[in-house]
PDB file of C-alpha atoms in Angstrom:
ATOM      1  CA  UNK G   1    -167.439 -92.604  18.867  1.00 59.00           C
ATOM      2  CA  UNK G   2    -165.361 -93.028  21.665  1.00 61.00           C
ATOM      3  CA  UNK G   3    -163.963 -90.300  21.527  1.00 66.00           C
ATOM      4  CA  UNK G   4    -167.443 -88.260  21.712  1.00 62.00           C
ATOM      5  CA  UNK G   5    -167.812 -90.490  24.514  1.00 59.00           C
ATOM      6  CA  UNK G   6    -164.980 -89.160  26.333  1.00 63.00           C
ATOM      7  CA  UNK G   7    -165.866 -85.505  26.041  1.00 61.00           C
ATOM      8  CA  UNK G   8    -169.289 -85.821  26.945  1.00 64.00           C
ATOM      9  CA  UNK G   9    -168.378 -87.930  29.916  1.00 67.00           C
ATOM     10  CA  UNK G  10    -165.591 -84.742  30.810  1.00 68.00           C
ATOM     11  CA  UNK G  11    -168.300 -82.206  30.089  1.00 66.00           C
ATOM     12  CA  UNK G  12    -170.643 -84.156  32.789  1.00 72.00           C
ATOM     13  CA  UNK G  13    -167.303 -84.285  35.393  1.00 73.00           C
ATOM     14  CA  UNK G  14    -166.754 -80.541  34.947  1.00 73.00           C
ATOM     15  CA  UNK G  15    -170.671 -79.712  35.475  1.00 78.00           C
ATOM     16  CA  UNK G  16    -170.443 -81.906  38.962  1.00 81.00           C
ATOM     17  CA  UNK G  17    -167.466 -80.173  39.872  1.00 80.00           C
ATOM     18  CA  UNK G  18    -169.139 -76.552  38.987  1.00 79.00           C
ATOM     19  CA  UNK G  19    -172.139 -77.589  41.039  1.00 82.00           C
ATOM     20  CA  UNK G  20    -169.927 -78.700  43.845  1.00 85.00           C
ATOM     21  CA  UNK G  21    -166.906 -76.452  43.993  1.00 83.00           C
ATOM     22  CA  UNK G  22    -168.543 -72.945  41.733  1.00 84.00           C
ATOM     23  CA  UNK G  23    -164.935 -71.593  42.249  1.00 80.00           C
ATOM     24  CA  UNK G  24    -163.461 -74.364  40.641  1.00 74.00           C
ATOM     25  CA  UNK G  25    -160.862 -74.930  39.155  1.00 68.00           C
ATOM     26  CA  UNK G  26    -159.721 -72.336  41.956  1.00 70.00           C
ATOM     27  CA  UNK G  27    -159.029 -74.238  45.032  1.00 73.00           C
ATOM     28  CA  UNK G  28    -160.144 -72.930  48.014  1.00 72.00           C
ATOM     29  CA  UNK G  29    -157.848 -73.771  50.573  1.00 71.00           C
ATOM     30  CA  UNK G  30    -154.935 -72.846  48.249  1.00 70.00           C
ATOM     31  CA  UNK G  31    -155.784 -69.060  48.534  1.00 72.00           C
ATOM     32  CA  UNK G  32    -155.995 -66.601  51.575  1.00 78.00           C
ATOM     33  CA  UNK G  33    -158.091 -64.012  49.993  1.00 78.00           C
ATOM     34  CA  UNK G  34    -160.961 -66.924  49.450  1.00 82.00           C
ATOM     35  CA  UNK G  35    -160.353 -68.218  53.150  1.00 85.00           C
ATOM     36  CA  UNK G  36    -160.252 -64.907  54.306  1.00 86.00           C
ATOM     37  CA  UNK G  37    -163.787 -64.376  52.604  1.00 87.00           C
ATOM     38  CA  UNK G  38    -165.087 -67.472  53.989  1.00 91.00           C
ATOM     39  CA  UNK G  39    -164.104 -66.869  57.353  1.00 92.00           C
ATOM     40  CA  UNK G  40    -165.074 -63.652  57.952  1.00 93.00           C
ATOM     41  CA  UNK G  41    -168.359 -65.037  56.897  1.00 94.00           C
ATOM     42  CA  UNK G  42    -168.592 -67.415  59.402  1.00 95.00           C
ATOM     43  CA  UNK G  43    -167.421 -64.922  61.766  1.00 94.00           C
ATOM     44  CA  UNK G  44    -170.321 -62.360  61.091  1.00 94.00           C
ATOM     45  CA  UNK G  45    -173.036 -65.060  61.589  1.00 94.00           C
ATOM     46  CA  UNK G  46    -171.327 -65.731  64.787  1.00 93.00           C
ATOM     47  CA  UNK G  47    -171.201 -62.233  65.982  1.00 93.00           C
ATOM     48  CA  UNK G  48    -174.777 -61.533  64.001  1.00 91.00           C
ATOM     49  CA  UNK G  49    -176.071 -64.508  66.776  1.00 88.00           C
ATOM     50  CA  UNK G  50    -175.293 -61.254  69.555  1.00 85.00           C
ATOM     51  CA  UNK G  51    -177.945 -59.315  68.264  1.00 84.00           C
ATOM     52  CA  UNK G  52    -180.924 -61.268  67.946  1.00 80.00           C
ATOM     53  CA  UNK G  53    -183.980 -60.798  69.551  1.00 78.00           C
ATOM     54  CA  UNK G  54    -185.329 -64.091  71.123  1.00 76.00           C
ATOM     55  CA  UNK G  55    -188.800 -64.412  72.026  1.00 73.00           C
ATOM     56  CA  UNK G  56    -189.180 -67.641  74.578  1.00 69.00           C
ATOM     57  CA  UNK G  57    -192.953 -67.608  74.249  1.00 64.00           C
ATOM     58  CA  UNK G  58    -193.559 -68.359  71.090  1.00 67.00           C
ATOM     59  CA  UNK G  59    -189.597 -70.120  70.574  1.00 68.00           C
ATOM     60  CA  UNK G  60    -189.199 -67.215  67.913  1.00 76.00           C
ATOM     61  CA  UNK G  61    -185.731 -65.583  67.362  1.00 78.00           C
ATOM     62  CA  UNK G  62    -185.408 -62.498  65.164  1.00 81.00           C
ATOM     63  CA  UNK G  63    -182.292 -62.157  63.694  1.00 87.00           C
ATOM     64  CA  UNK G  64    -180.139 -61.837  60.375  1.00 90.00           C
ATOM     65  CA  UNK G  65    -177.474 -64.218  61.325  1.00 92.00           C
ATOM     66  CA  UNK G  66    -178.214 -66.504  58.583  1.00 93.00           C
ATOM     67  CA  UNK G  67    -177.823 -64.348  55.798  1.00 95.00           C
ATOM     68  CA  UNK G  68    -174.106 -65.045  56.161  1.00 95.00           C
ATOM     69  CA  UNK G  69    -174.306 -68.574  55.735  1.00 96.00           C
ATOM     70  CA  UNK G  70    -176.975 -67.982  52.710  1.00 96.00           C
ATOM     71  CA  UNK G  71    -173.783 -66.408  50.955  1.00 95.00           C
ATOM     72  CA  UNK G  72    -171.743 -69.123  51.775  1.00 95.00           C
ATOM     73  CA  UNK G  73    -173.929 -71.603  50.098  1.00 95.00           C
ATOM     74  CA  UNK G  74    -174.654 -69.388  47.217  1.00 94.00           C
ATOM     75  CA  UNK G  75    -170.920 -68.906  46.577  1.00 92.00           C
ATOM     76  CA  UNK G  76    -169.144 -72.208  48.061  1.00 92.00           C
ATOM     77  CA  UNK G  77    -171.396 -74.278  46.705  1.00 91.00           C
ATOM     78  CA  UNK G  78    -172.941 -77.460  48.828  1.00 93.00           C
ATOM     79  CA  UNK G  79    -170.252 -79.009  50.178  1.00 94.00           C
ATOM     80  CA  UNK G  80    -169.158 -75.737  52.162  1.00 93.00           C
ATOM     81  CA  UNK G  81    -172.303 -74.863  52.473  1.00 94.00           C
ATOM     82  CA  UNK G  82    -172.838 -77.832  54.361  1.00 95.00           C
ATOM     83  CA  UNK G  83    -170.290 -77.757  56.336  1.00 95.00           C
ATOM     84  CA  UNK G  84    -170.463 -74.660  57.083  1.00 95.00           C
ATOM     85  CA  UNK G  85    -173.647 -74.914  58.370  1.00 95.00           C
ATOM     86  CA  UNK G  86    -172.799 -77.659  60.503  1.00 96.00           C
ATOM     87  CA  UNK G  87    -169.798 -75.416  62.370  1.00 95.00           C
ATOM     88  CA  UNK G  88    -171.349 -72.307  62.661  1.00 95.00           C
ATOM     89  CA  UNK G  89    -174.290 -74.396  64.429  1.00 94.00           C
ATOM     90  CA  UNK G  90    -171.841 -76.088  66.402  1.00 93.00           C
ATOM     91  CA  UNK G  91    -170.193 -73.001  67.220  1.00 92.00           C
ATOM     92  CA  UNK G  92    -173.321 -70.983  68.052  1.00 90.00           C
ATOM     93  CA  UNK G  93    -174.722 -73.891  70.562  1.00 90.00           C
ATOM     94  CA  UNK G  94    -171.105 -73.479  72.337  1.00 89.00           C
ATOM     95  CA  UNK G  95    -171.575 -69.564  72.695  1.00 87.00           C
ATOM     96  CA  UNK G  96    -175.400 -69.832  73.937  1.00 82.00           C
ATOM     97  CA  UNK G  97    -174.630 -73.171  76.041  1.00 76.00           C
ATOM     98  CA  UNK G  98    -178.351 -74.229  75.313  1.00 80.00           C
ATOM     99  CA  UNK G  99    -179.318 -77.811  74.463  1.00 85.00           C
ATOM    100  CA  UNK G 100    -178.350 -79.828  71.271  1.00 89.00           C
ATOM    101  CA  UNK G 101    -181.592 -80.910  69.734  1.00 91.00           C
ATOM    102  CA  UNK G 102    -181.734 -82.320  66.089  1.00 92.00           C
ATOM    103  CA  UNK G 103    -184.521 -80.322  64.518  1.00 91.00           C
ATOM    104  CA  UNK G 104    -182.396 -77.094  65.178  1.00 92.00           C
ATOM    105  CA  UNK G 105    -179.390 -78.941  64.527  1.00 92.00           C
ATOM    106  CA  UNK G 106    -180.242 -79.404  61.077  1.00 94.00           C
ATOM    107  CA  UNK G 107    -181.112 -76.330  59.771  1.00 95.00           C
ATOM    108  CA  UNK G 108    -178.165 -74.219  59.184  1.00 95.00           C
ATOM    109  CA  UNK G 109    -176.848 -77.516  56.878  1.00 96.00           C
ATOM    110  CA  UNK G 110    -180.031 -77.550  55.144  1.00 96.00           C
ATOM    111  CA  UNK G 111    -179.669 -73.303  54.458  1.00 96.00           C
ATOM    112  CA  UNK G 112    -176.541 -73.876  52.962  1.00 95.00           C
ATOM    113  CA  UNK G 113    -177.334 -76.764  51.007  1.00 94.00           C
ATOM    114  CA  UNK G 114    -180.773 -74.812  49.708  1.00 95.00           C
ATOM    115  CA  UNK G 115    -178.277 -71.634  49.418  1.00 95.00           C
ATOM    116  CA  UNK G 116    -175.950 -73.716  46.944  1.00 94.00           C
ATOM    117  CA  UNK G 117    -179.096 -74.845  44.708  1.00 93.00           C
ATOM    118  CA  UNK G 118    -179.922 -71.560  43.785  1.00 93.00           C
ATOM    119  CA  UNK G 119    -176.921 -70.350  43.194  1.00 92.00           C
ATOM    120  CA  UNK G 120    -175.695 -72.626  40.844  1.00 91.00           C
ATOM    121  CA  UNK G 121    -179.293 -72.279  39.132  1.00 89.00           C
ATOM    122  CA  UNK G 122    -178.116 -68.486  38.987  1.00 89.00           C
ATOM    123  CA  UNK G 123    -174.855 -69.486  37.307  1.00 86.00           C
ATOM    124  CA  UNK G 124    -176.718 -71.899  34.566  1.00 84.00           C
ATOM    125  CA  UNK G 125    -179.039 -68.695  33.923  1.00 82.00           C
ATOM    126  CA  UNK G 126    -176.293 -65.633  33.718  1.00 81.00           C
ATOM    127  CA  UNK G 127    -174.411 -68.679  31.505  1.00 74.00           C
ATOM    128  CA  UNK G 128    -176.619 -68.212  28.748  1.00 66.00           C
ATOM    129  CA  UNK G 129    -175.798 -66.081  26.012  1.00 61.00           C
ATOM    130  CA  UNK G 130    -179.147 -64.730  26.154  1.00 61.00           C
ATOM    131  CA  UNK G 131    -180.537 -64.782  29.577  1.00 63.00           C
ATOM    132  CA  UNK G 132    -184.420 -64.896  29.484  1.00 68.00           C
ATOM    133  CA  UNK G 133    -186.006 -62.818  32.142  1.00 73.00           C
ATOM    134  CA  UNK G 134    -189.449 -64.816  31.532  1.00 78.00           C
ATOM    135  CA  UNK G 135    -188.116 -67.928  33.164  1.00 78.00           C
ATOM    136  CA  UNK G 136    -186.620 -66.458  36.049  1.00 79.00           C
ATOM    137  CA  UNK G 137    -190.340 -64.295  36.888  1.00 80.00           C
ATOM    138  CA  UNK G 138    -191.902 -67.614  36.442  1.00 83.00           C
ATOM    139  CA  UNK G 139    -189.251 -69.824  38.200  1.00 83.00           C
ATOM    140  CA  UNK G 140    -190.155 -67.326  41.302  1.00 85.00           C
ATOM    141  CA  UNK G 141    -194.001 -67.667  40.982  1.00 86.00           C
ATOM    142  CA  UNK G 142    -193.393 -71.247  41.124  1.00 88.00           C
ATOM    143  CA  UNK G 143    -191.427 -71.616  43.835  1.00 87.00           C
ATOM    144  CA  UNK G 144    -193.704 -69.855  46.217  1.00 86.00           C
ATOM    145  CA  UNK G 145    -196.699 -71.778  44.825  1.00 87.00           C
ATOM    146  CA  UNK G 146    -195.124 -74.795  45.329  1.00 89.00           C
ATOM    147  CA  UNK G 147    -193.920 -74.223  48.779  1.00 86.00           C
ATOM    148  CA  UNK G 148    -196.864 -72.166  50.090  1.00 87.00           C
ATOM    149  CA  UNK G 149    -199.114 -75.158  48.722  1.00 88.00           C
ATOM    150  CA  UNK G 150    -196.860 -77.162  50.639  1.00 87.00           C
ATOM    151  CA  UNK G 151    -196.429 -75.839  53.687  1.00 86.00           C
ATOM    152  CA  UNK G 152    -200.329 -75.148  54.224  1.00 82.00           C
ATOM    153  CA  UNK G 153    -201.027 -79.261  53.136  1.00 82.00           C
ATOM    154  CA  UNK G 154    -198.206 -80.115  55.833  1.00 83.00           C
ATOM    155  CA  UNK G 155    -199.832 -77.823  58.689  1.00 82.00           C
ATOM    156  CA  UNK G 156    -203.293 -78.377  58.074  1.00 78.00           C
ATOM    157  CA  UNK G 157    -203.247 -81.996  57.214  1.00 74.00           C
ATOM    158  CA  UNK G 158    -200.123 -83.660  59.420  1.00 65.00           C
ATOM    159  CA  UNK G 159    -199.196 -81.580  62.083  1.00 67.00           C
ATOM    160  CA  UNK G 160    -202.783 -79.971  63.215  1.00 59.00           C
ATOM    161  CA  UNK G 161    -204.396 -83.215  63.331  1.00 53.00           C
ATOM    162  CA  UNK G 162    -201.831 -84.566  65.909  1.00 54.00           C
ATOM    163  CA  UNK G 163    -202.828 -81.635  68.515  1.00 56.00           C
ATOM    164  CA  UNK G 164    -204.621 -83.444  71.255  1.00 58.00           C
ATOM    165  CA  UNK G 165    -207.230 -80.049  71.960  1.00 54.00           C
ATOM    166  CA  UNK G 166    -207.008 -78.753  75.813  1.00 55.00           C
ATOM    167  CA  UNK G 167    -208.619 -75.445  75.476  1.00 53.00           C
ATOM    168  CA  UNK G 168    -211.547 -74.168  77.178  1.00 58.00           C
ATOM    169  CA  UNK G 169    -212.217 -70.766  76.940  1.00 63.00           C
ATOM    170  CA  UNK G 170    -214.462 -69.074  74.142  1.00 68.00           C
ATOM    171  CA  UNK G 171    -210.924 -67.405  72.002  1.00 63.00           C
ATOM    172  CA  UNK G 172    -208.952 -70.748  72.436  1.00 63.00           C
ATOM    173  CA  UNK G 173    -212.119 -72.878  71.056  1.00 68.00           C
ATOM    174  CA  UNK G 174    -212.858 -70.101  68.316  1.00 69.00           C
ATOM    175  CA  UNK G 175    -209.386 -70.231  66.884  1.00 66.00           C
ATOM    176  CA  UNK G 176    -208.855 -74.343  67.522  1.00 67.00           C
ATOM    177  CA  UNK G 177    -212.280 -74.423  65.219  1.00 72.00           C
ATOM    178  CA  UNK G 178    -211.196 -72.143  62.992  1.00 74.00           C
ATOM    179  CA  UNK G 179    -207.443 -72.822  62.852  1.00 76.00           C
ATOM    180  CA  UNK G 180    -207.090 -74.178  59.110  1.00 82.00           C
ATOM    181  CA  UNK G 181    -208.952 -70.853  57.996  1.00 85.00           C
ATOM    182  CA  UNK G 182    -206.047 -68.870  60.192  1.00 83.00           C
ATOM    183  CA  UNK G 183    -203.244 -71.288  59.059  1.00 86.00           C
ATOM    184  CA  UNK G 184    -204.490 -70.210  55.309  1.00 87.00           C
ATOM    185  CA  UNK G 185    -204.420 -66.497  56.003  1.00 89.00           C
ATOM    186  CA  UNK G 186    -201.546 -66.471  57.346  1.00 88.00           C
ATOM    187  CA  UNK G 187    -199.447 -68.048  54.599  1.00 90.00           C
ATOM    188  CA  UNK G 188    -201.627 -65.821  51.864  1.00 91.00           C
ATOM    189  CA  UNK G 189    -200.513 -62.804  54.206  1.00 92.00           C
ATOM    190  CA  UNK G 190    -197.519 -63.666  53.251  1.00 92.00           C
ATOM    191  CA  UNK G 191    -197.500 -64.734  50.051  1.00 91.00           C
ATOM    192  CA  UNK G 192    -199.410 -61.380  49.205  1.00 91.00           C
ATOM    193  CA  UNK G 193    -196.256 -59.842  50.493  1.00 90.00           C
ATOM    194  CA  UNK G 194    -194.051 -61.086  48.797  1.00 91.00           C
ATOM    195  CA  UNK G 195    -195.320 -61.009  45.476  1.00 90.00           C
ATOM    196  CA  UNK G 196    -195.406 -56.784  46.647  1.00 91.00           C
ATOM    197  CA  UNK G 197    -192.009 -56.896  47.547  1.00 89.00           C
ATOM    198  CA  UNK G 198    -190.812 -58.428  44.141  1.00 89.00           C
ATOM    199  CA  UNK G 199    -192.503 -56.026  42.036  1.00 89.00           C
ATOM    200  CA  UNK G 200    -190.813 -53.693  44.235  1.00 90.00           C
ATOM    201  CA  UNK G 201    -187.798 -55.004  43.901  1.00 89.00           C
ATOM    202  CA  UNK G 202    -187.615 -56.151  40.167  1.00 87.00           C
ATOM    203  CA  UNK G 203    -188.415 -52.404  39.591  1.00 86.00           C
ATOM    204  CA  UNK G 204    -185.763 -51.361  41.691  1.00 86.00           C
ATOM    205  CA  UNK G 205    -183.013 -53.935  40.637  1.00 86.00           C
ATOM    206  CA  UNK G 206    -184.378 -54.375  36.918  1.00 81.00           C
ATOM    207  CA  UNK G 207    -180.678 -54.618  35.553  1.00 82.00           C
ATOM    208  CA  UNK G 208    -180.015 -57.503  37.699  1.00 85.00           C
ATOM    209  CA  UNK G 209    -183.505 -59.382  37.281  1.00 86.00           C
ATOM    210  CA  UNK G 210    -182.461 -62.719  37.150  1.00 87.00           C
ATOM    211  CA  UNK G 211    -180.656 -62.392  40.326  1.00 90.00           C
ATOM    212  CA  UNK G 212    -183.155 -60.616  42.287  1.00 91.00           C
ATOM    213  CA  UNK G 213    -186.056 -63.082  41.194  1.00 90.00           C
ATOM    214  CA  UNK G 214    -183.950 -66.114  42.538  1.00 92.00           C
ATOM    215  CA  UNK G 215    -183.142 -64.506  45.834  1.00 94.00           C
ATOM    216  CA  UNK G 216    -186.638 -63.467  46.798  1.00 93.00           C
ATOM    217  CA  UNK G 217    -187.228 -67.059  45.645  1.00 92.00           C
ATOM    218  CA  UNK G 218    -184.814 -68.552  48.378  1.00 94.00           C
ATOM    219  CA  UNK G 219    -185.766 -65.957  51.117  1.00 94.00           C
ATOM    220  CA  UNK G 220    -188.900 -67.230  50.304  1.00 93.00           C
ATOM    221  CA  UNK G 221    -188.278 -71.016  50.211  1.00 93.00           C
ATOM    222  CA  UNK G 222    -186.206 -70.726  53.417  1.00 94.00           C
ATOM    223  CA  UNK G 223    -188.754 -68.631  54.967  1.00 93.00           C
ATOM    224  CA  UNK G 224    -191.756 -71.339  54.254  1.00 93.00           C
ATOM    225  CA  UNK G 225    -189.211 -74.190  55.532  1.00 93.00           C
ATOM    226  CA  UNK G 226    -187.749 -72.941  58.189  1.00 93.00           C
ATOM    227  CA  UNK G 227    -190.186 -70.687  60.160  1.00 90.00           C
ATOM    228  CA  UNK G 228    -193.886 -71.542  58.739  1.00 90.00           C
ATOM    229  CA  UNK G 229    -193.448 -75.509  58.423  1.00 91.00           C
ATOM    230  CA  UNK G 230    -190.511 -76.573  61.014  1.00 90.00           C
ATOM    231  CA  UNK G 231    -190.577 -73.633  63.513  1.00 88.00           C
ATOM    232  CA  UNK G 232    -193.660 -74.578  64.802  1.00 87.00           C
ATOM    233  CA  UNK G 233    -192.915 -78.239  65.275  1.00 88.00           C
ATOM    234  CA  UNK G 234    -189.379 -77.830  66.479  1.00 90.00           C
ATOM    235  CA  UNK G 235    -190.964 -75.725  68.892  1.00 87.00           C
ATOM    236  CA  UNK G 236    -193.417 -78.513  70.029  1.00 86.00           C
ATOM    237  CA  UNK G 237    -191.011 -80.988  69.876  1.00 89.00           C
ATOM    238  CA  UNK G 238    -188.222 -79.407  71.666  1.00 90.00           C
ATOM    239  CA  UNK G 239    -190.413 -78.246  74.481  1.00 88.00           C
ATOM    240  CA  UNK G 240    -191.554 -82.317  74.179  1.00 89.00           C
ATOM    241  CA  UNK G 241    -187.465 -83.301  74.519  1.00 90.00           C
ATOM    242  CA  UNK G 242    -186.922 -80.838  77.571  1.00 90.00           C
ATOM    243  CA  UNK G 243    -190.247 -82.009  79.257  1.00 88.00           C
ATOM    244  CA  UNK G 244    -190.611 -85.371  79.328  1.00 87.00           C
ATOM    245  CA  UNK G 245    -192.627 -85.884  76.337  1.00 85.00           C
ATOM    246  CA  UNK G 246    -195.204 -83.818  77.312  1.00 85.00           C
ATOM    247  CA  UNK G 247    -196.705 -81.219  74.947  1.00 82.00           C
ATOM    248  CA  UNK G 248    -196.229 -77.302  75.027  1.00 82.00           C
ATOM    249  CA  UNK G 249    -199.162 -75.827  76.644  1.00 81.00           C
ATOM    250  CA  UNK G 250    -199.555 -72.926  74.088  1.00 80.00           C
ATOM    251  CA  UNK G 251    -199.654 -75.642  71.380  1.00 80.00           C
ATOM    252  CA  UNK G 252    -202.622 -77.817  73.173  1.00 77.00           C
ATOM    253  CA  UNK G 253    -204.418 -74.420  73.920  1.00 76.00           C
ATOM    254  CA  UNK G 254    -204.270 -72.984  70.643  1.00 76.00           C
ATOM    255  CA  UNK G 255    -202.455 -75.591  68.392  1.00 76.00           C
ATOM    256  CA  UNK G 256    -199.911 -74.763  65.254  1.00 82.00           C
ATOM    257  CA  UNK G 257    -201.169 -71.118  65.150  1.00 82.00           C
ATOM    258  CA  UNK G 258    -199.858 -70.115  68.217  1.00 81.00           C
ATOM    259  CA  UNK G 259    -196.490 -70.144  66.513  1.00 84.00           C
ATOM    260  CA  UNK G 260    -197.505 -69.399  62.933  1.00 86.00           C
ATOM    261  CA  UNK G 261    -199.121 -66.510  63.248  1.00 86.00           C
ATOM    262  CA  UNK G 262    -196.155 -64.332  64.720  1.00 88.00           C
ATOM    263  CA  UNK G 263    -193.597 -66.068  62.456  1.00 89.00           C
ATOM    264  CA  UNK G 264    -195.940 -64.870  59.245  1.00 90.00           C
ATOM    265  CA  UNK G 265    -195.511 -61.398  60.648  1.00 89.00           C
ATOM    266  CA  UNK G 266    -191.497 -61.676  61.259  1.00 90.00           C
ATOM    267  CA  UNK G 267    -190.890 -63.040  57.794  1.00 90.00           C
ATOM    268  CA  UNK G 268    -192.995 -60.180  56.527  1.00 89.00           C
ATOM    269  CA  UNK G 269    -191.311 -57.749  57.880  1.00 89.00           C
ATOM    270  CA  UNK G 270    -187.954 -59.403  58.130  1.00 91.00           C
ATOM    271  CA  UNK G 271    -187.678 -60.691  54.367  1.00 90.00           C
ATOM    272  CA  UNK G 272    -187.701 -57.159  52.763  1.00 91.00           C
ATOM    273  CA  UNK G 273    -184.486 -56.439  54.624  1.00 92.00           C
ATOM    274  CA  UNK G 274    -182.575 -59.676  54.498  1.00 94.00           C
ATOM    275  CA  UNK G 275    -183.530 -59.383  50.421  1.00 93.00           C
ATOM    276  CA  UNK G 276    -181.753 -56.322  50.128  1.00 93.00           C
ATOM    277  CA  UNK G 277    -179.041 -56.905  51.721  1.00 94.00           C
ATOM    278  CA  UNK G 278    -178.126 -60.357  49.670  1.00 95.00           C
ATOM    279  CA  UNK G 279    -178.844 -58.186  46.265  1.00 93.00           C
ATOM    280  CA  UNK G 280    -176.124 -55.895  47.209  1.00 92.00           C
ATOM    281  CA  UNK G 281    -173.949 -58.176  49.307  1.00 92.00           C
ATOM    282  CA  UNK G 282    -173.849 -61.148  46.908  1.00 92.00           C
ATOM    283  CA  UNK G 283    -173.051 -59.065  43.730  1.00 89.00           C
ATOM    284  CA  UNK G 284    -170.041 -57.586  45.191  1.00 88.00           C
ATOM    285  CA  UNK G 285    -168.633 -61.085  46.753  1.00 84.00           C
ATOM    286  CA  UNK G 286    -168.922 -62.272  43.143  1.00 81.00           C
ATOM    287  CA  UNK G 287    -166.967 -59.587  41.776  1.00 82.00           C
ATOM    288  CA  UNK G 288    -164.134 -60.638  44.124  1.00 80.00           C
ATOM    289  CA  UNK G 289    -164.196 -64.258  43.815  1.00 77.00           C
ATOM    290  CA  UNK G 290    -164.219 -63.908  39.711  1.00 76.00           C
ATOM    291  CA  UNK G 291    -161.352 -61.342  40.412  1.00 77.00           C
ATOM    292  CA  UNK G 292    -159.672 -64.262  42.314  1.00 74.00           C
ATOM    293  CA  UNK G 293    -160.362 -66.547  39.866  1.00 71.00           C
ATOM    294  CA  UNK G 294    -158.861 -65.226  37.007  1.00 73.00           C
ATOM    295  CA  UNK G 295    -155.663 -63.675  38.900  1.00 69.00           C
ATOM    296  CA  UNK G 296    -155.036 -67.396  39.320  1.00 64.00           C
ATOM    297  CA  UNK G 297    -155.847 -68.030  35.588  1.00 58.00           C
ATOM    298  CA  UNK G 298    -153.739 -65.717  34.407  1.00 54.00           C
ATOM    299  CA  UNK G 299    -150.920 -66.805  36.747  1.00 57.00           C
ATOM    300  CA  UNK G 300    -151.452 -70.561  35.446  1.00 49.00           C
ATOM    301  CA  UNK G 301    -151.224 -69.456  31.412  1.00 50.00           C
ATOM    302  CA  UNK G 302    -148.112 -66.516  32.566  1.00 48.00           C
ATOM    303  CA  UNK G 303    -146.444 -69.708  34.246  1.00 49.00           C
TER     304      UNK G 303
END
């Protein structure tokens, strides 16, 4: 009995490790080629930052700078994901030298972190010796249920009902009246692309499935989080921080859809490309991690 005990109790330390560290037991730290990896990472969200187009109005930047860091979490696993996040935000509010304010602050953390989940859940999946197909097509369906459902209760029910209405012309009362119909359009615009893009992709990519359906899952998780439910109240609330408390006057004119709308559109367009480039780009950084993994196995059992 004990001793059943103490494997199950090693099984459960080796499973928090593998969710932690994925590269364990390779330490990363203890080889260049996996630094190396990790900071050129870091590097090309950095330099990824220079090419973004920012949009003041709306407080919209379009950019693939994060797709970096979405590897990192993926690969790393939380903990670097995390802290990851936390220096290439650091280093990215040095380079711009614009103001520190928490609700951005957060956010590249958070990616990683969300990063990490799902690609650990892609590592308990390709585990299996028979990886179903089924549960990763409804794991995705799921997902952006859940988060669409989510993010439309969240605008619609908490954040719209705190706009204190200053509009006066015939558009800005039209779309103020009518905002919960726009705020569920614009998330179903979405959603309707998505689901599009995945059967295009799952035909496309149909010998890795499971991997495809959990990365339009996180573009699409990270998409609903980041630019549909906190874009436009960081955008509120930093224009709030900067001025004194007082309200943006786009969002007391026309409320939450004066952001949402044009971030629907970005992510639209946007998602289709960042997709494709983590389906090739993540495939080939696992080939050389494994390869870096078991070079150091095999040194371990030669020595």
């Amino acid at each position: 009995m004990k001793q059943i005990f103490t494997i199950k109790k090693e099984q459960s330390k080796n499973r928090l490790l593998s969710f932690l560290f994925p590269l364990y037991p390779l330490k990363i730290f203890s080889s260049v080629n996996s630094i190396a990896i990790l900071a050129v990472l870091i590097a090309l969200r950095l330099v990824l930052q220079k090419f973004s187009i920012f949009i003041p109005a709306f407080s919209l930047s379009i950019s693939l700078a994060w797709t970096p860091l979405i590897i990192i979490g993926w690969i790393y696993g939380p903990i670097f994901g995390l802290v990851s996040g936390i220096v290439t935000d650091s280093l990215a509010l040095l380079m711009s030298k614009s103001t520190w304010f928490w609700l951005y602050a957060i956010q590249e953390p958070m990616l990683g972190l969300i990063a990490s989940l799902f690609g650990y859940a892609y590592r308990l999946l390709t585990n299996k010796n028979n990886p179903n197909k089924i549960w990763s097509f409804i794991f995705f369906q799921t997902i952006l249920l859940i988060f669409s459902s989510i993010c439309i209760y969240i605008l619609i029910f908490k954040v719209s009902t705190d706009i204190r209405f200053e509009g006066k012309s015939s558009l800005e009362k039209f779309l103020y009246s009518n905002s919960k119909w726009v705020i569920l359009s614009s998330i179903i615009f979405f959603a309707v692309c998505m689901e599009t893009l995945a059967l295009v992709f799952f035909k496309k990519f149909s010998k890795n499935f499971i991997m495809c359906a959990l990365i339009i899952s996180l573009v699409c998780s990270i998409s609903i989080i980041f630019s549909f439910v906190l874009g436009p109240i960081s955008a509120n609330e930093y224009y709030k921080f900067i001025h004194n408390g007082i309200d943006s006057p786009y969002f007391v004119k026309y409320g939450v859809i004066f952001y949402l709308i044009p971030r629907a559109i970005k992510e639209s367009i946007k998602a289709p490309i960042q997709i494709y480039v983590l389906i090739v780009l993540i495939p080939i950084a696992n080939i050389y991690i494994n390869q870096l993994k078991m070079s150091k196995f095999l040194k371990w059992k030669i020595g």
